[in-house]
Coordinates of N, CA and C in Angstrom, one line a residue:
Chain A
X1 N 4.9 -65.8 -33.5 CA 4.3 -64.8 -32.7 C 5.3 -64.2 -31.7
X2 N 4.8 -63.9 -30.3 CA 5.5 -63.2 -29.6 C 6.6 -64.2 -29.5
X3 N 6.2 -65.1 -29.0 CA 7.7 -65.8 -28.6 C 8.9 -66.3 -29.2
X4 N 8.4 -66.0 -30.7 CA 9.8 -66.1 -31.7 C 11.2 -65.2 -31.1
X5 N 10.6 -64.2 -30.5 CA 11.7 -63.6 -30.5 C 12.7 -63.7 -29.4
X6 N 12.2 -64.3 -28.6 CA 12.7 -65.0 -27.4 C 14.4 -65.4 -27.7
X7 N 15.1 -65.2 -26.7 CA 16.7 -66.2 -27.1 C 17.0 -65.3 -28.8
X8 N 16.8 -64.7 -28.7 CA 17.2 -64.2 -30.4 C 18.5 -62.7 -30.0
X9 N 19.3 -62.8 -31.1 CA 20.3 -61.6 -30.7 C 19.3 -60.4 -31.2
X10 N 19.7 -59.7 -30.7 CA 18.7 -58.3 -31.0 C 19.8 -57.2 -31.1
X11 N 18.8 -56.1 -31.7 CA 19.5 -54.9 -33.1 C 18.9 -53.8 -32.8
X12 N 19.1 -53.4 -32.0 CA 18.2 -51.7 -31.3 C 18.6 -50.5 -32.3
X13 N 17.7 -49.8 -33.1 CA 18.4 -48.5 -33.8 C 17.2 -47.3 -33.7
X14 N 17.7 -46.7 -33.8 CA 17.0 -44.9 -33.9 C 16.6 -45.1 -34.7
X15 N 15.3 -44.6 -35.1 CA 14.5 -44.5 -36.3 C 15.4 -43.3 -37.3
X16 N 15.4 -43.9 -38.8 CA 16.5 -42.8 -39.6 C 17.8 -43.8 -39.7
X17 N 18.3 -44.5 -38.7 CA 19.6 -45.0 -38.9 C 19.7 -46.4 -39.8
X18 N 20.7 -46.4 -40.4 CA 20.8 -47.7 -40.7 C 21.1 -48.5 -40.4
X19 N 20.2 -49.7 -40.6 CA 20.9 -51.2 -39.9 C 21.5 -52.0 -40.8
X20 N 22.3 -53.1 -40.2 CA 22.7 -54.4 -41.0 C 22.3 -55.4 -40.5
X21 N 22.3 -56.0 -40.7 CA 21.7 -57.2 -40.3 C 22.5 -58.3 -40.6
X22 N 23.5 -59.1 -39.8 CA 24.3 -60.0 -40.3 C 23.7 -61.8 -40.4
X23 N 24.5 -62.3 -41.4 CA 24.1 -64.2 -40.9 C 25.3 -64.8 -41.3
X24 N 25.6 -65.7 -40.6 CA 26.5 -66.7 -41.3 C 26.0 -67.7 -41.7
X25 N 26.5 -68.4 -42.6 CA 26.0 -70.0 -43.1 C 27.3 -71.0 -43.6
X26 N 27.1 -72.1 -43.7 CA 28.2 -72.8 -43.1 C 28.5 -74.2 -44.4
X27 N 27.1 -74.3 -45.0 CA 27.2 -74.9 -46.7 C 28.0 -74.0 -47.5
X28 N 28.9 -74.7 -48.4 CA 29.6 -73.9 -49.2 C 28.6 -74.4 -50.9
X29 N 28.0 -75.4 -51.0 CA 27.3 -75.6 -51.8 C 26.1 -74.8 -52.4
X30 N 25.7 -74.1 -51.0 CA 24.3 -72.8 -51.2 C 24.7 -72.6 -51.9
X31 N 23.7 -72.1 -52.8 CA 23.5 -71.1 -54.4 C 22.8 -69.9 -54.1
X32 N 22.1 -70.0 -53.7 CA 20.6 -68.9 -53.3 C 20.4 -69.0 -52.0
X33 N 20.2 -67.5 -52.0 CA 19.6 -67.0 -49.9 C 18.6 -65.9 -50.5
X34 N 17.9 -66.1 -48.8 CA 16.9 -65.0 -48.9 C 16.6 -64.6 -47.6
X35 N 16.4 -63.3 -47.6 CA 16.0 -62.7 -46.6 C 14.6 -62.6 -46.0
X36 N 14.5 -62.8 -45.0 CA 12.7 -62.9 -44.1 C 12.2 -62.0 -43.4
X37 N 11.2 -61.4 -43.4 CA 11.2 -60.2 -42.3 C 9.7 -61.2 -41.8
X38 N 9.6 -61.0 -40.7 CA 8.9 -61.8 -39.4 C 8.5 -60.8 -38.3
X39 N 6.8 -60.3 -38.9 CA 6.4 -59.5 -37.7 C 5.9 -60.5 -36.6
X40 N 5.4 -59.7 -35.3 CA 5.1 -60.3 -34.1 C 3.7 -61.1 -34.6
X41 N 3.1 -62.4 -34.7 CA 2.1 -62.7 -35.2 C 1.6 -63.4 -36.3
X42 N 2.6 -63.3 -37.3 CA 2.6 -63.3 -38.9 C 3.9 -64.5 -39.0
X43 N 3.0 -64.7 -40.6 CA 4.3 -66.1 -41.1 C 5.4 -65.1 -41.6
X44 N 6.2 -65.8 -42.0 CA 7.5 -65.0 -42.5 C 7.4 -64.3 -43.8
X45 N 7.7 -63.3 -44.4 CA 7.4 -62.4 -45.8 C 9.1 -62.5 -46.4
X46 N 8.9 -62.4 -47.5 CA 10.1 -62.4 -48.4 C 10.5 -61.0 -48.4
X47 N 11.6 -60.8 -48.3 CA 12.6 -59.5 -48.4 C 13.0 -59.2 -49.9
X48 N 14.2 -60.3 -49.7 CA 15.2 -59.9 -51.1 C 16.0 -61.7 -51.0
X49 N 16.0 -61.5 -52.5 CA 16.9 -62.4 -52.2 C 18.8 -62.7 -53.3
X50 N 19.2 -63.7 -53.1 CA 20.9 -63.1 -54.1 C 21.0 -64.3 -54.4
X51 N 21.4 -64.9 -55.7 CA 22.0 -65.9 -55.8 C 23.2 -65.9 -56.1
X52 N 24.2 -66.7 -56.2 CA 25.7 -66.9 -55.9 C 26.5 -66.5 -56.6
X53 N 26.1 -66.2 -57.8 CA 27.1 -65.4 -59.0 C 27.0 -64.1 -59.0
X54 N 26.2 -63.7 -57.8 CA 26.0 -62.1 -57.7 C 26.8 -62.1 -56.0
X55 N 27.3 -60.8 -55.9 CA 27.7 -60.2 -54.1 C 27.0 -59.1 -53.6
X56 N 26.1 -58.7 -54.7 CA 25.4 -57.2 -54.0 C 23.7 -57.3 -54.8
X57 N 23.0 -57.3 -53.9 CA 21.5 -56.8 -54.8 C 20.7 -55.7 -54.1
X58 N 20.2 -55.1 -54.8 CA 19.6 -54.0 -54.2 C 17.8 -53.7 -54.3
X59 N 17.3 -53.5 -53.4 CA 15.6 -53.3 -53.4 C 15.2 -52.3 -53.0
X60 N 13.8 -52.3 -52.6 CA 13.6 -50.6 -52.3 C 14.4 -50.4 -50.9
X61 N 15.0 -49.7 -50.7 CA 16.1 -49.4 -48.9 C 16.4 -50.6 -48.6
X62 N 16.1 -51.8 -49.1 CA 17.4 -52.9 -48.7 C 18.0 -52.9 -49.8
X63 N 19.3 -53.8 -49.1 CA 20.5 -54.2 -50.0 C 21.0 -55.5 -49.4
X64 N 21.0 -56.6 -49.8 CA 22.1 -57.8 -49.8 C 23.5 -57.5 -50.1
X65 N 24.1 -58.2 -49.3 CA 25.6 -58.5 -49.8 C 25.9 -60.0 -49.5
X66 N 26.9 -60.6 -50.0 CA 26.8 -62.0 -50.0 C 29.1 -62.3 -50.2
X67 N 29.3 -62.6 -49.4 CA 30.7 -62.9 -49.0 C 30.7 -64.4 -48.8
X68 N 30.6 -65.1 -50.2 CA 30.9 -66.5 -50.4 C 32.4 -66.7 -50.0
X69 N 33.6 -66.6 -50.0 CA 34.7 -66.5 -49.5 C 35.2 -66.7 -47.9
X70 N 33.9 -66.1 -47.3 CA 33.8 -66.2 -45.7 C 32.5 -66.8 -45.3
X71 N 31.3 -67.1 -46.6 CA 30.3 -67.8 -46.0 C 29.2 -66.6 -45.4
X72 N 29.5 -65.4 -45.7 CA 28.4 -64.5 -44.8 C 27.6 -63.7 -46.2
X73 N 26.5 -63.0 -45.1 CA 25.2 -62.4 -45.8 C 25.1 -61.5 -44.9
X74 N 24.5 -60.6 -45.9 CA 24.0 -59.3 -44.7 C 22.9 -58.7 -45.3
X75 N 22.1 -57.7 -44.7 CA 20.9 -57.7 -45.3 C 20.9 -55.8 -44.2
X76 N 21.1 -54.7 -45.5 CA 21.2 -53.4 -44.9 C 19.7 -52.7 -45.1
X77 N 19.3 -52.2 -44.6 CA 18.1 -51.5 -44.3 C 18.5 -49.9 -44.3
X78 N 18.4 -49.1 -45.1 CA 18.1 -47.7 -44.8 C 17.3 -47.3 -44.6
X79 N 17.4 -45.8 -44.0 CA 16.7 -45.2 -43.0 C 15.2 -45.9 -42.2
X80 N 16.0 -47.1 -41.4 CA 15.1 -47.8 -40.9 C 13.7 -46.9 -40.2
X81 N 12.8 -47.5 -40.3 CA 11.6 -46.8 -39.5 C 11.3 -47.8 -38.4
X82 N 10.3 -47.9 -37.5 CA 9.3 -48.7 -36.7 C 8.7 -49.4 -37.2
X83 N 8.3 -49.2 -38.7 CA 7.6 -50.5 -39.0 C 8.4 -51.7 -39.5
X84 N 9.5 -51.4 -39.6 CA 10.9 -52.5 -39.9 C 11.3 -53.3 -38.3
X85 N 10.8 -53.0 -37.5 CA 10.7 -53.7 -36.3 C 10.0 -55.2 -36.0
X86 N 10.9 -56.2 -36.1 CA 10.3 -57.4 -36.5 C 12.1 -58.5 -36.5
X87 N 11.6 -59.6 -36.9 CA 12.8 -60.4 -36.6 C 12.8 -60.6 -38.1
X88 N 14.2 -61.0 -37.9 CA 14.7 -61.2 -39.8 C 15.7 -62.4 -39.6
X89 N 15.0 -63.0 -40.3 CA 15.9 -64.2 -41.3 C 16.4 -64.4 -42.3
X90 N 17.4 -65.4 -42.5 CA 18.3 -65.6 -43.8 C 17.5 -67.1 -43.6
X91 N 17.7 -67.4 -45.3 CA 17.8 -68.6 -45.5 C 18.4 -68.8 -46.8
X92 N 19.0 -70.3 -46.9 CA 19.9 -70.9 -47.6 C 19.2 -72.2 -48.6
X93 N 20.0 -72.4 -49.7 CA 19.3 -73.7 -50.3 C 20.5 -74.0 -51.2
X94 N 21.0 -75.4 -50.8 CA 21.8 -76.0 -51.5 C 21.6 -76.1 -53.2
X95 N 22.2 -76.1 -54.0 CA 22.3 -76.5 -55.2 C 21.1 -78.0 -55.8
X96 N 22.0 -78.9 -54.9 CA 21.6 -80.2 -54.8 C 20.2 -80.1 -54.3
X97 N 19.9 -79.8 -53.6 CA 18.6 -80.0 -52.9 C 17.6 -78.8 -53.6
X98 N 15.9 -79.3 -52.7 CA 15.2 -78.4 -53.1 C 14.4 -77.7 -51.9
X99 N 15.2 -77.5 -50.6 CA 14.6 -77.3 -49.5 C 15.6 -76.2 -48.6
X100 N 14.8 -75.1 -48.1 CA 15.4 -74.4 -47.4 C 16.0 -74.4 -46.1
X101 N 17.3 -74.2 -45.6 CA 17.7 -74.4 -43.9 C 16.9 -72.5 -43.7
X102 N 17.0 -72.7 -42.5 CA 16.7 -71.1 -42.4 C 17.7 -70.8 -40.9
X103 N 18.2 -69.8 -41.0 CA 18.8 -69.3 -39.4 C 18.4 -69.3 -38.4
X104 N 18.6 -68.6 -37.4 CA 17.5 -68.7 -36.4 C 17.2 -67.2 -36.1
X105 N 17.4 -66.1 -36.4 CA 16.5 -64.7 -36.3 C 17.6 -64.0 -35.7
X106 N 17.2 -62.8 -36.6 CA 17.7 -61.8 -35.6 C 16.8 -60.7 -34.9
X107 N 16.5 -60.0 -34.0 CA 15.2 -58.8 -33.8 C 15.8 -57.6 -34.0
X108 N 15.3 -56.9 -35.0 CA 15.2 -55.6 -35.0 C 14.2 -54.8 -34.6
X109 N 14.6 -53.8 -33.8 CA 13.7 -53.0 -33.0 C 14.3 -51.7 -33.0
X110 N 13.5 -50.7 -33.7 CA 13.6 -49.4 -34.0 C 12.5 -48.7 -32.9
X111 N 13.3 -47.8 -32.5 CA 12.7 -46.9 -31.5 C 12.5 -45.3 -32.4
X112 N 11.4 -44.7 -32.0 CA 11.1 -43.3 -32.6 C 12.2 -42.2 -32.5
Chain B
X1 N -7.6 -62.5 -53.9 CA -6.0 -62.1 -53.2 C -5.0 -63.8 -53.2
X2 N -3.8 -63.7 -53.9 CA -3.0 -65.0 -53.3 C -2.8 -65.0 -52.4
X3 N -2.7 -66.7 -51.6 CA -2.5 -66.5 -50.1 C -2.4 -67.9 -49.7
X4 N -1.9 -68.5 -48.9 CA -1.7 -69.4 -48.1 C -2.6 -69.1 -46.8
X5 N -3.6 -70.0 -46.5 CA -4.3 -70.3 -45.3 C -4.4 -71.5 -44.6
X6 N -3.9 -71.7 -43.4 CA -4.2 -72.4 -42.6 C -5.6 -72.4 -41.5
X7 N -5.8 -73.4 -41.4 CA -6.8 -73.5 -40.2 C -6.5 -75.2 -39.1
X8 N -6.5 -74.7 -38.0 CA -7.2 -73.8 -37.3 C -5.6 -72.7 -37.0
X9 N -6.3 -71.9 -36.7 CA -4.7 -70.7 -35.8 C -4.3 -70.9 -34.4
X10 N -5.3 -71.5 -33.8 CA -4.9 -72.1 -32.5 C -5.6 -73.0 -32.2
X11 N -4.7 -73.8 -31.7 CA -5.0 -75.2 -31.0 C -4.6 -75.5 -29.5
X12 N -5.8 -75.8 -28.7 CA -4.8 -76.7 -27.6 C -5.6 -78.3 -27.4
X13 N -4.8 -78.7 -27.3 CA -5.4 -79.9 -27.4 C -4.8 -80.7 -26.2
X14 N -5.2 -82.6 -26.5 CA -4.0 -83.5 -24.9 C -3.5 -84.5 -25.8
X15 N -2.7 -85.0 -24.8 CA -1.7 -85.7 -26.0 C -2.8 -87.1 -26.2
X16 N -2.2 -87.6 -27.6 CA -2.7 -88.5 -27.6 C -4.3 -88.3 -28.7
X17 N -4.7 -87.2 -28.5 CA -5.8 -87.0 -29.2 C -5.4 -86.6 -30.6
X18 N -5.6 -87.1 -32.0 CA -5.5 -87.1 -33.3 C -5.7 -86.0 -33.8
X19 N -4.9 -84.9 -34.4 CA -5.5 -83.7 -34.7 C -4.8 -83.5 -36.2
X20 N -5.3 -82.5 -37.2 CA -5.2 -82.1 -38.3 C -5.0 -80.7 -38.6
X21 N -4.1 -80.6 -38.9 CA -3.8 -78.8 -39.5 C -3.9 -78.8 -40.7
X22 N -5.1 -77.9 -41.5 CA -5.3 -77.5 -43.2 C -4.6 -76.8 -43.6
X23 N -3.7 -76.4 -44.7 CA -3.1 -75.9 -45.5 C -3.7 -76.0 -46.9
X24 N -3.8 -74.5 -47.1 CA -4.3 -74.6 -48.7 C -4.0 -73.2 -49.1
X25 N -3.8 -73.7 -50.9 CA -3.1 -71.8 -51.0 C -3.4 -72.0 -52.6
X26 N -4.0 -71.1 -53.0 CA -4.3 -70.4 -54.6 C -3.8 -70.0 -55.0
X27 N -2.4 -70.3 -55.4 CA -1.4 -70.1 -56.2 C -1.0 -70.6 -57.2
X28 N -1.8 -72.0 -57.7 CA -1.3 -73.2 -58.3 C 0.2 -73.6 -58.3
X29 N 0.9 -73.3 -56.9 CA 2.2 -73.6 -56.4 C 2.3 -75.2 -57.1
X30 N 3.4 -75.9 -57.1 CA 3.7 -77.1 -56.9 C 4.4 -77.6 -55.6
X31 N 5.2 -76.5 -55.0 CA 6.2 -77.3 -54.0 C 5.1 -76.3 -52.6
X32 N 5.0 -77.7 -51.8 CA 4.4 -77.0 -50.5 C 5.2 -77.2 -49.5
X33 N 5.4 -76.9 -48.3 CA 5.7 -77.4 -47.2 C 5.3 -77.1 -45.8
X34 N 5.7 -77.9 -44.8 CA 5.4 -77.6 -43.1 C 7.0 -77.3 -42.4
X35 N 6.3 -76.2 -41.7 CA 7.9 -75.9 -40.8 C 7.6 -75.9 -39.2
X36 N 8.0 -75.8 -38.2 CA 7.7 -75.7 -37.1 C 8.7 -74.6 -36.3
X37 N 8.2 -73.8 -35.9 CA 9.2 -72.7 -35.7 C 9.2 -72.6 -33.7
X38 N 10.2 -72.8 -32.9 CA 10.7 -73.1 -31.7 C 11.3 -71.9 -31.5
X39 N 11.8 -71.3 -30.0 CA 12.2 -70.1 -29.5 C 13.9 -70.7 -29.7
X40 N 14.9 -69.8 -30.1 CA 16.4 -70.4 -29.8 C 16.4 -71.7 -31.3
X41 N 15.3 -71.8 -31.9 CA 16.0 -73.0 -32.9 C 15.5 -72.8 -34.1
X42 N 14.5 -71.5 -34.3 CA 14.3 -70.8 -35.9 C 13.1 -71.9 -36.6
X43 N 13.2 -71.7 -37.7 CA 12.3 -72.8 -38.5 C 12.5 -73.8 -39.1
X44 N 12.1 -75.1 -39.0 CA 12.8 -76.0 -38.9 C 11.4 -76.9 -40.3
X45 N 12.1 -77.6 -41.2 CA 11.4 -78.0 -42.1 C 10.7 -79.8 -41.9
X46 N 9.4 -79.9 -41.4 CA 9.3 -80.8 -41.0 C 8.9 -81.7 -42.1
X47 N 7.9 -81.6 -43.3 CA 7.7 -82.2 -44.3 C 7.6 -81.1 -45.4
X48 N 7.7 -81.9 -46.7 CA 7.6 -81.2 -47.6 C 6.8 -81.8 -49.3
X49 N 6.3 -81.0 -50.1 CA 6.0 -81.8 -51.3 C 6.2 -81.2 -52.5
X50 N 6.6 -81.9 -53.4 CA 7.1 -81.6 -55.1 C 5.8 -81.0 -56.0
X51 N 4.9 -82.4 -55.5 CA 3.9 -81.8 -56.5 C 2.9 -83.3 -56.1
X52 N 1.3 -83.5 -56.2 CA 0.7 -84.4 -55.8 C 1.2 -85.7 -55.6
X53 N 0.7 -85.9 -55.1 CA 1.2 -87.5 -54.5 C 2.9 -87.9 -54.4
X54 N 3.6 -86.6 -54.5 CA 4.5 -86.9 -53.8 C 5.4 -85.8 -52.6
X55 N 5.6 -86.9 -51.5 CA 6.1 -85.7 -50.1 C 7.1 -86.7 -49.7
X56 N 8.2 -85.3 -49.0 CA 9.2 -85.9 -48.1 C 10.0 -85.8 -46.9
X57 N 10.2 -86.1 -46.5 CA 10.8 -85.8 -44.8 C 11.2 -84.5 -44.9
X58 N 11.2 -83.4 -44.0 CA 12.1 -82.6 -43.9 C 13.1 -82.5 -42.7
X59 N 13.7 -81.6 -41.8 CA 14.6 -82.0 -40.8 C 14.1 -82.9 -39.8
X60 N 12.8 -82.9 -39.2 CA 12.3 -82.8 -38.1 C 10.9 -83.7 -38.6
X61 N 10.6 -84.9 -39.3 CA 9.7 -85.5 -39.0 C 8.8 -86.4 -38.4
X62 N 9.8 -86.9 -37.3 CA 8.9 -87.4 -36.3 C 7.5 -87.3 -35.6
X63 N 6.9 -87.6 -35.5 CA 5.4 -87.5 -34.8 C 4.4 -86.9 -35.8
X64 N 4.6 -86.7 -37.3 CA 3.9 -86.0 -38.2 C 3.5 -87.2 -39.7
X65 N 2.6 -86.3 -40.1 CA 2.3 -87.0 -41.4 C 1.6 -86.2 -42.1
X66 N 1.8 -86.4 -43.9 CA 1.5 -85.5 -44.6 C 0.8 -86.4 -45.4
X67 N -0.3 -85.0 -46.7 CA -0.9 -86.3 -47.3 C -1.1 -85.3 -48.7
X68 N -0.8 -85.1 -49.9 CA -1.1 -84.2 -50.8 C -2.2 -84.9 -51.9
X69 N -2.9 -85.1 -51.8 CA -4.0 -85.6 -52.9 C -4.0 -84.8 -53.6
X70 N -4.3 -83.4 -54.3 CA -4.5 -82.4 -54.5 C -3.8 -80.8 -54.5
X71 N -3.5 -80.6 -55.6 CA -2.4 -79.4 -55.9 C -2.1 -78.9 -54.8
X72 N -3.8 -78.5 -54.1 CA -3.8 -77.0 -53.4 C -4.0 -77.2 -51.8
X73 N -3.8 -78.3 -51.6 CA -3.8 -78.9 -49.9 C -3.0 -79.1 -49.8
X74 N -2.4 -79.1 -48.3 CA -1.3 -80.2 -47.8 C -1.4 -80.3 -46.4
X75 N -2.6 -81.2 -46.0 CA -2.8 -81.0 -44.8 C -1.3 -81.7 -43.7
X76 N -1.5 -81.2 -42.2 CA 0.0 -81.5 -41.6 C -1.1 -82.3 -40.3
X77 N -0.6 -83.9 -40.3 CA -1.4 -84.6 -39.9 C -0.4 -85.7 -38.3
X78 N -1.1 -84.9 -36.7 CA -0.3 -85.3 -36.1 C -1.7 -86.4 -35.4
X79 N -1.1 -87.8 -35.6 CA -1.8 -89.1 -35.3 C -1.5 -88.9 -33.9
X80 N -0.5 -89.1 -32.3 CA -0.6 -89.2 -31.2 C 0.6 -88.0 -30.9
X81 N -0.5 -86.7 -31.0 CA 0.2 -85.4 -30.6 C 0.7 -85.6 -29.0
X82 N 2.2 -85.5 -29.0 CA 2.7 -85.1 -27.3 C 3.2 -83.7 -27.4
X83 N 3.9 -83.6 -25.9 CA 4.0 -82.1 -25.3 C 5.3 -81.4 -26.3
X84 N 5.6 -82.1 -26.8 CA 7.3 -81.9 -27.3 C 6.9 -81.2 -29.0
X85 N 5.3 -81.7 -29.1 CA 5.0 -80.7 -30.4 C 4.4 -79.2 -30.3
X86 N 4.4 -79.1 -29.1 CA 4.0 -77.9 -28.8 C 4.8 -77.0 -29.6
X87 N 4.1 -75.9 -30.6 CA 5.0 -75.4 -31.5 C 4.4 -74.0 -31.9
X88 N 4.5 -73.3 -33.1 CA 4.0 -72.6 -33.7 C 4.8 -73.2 -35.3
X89 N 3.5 -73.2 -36.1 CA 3.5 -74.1 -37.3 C 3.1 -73.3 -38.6
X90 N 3.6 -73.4 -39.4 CA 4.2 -72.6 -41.0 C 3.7 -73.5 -41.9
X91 N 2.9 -73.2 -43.1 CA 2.8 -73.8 -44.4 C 3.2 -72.8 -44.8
X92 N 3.8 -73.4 -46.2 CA 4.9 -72.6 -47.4 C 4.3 -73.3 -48.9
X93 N 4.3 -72.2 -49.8 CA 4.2 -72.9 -51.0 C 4.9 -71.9 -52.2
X94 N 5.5 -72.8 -52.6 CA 6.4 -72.1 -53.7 C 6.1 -72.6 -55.8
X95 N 6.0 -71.5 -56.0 CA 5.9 -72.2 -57.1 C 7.2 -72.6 -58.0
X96 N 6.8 -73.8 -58.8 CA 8.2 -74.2 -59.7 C 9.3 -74.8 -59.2
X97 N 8.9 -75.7 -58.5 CA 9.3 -77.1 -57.3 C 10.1 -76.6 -56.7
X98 N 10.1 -75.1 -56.1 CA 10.9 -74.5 -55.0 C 12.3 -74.4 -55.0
X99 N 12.8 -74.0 -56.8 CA 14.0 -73.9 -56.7 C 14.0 -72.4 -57.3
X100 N 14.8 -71.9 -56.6 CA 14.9 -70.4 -56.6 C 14.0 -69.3 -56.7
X101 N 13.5 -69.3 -55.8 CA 11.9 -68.7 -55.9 C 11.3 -68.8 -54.5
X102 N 11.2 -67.4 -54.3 CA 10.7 -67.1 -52.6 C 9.2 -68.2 -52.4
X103 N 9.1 -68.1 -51.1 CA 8.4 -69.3 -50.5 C 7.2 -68.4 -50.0
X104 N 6.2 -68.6 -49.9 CA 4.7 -68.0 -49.4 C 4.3 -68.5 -48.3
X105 N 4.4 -68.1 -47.1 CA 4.0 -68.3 -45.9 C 2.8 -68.0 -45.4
X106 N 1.9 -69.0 -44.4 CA 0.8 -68.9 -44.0 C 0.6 -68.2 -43.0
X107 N 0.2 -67.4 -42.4 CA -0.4 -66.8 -41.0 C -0.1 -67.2 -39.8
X108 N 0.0 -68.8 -39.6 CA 1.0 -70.0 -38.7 C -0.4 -70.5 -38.0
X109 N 0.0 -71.5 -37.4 CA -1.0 -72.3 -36.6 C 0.0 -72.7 -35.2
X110 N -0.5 -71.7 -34.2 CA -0.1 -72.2 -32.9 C -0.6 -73.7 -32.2
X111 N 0.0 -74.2 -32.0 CA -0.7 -75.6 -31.1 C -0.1 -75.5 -29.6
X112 N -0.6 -76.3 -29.2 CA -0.4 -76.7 -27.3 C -1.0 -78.2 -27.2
X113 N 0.3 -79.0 -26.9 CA -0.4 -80.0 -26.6 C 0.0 -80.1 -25.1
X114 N -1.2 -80.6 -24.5 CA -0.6 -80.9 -23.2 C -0.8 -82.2 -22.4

């Protein structure tokens, strides 16, 4: 709810612009990530997600990219609107295992 | 509609008093789980399950207990709730023992213990 978003880095954009959305992660063993979008209120919804033999996937106006080499993920949003205003998560899952770490948020907040 | 539901959505309760959070979802998922989501520390996986009668720690399981009799429950079971569980709380169910395959999240269940 409201106070997820508390202590979280935040991502101010004009409605129309695009955003990125960055994460780092720090297992070199992840295979699979996914992206969260997290309204004020609500459990977490699935975005998109990449697994590790891939660097780029694409969805409706998102796009993943995945920089195994440096450990990063990013998650781009075109022509962001106001209802993309919400915090967004990455999450990660080891090979080995069958359980997700998740990041800790970022807030996107699109102004009109 | 598929869906994950929890009850109750909020709680305040005092420490010490035995309380029960329901998770149930129509999905015929196999893998469920509980998360607890904190300001500054994201969501954190406190128990989790494969498939009936079997569940396992996740980061953070101190003060909790889980119990899966049944595909489609997983109740998240705090025996002597203190102030430090004060949280906002996630059930997840994935189907196909939650390996590679987005996770279904419940609506959350705020608590307050005090």
């Amino acid at each position: 709810g409201e106070s997820v978003g508390l202590h979280l880095p935040t991502l101010s954009v004009q409605e129309g612009d695009n955003s990125i959305i960055n994460c780092a992660y720090s297992n070199s063993a992840s295979d699979y990530f996914i992206w969260y979008k997290q309204e004020s209120g609500k459990g977490p919804q699935f975005i998109i997600d990449i697994r590790s033999n891939m660097d780029k996937r694409q969805g409706q106006r998102v796009t993943v990219l995945l920089n195994k080499t440096v450990k990063h993920l990013s998650l781009q949003i075109a022509a962001t609107q106001p209802g993309d205003s919400a915090v967004y998560f990455c999450a990660e899952k080891d090979s080995g295992y069958s359980t997700l770490t998740f990041g800790k948020g970022t807030m996107l907040l699109v102004s009109p | 509609e598929a869906q994950v539901t929890q009850n109750p959505r909020y709680l305040i309760t005092v420490t010490g008093k035995k309380l029960t959070v329901t998770c149930s979802q129509n999905m015929n998922h196999e893998y469920m789980s509980w998360y607890r989501q904190d300001p500054g520390l994201g969501l954190r996986q406190i128990y989790y399950s494969m498939n009936v009668e079997v569940t396992d720690k996740g980061d953070v399981p101190e003060g909790y207990k889980v119990s899966r009799k049944e595909k489609r429950n997983f109740p998240l079971i705090l025996e002597s709730p203190s102030p430090n569980q004060t949280s906002l709380y996630f059930c997840a169910s994935t189907p196909e023992g939650g390996t590679n395959n987005e996770q279904f999240f419940g609506p959350g269940t705020r608590l307050t213990v005090l």
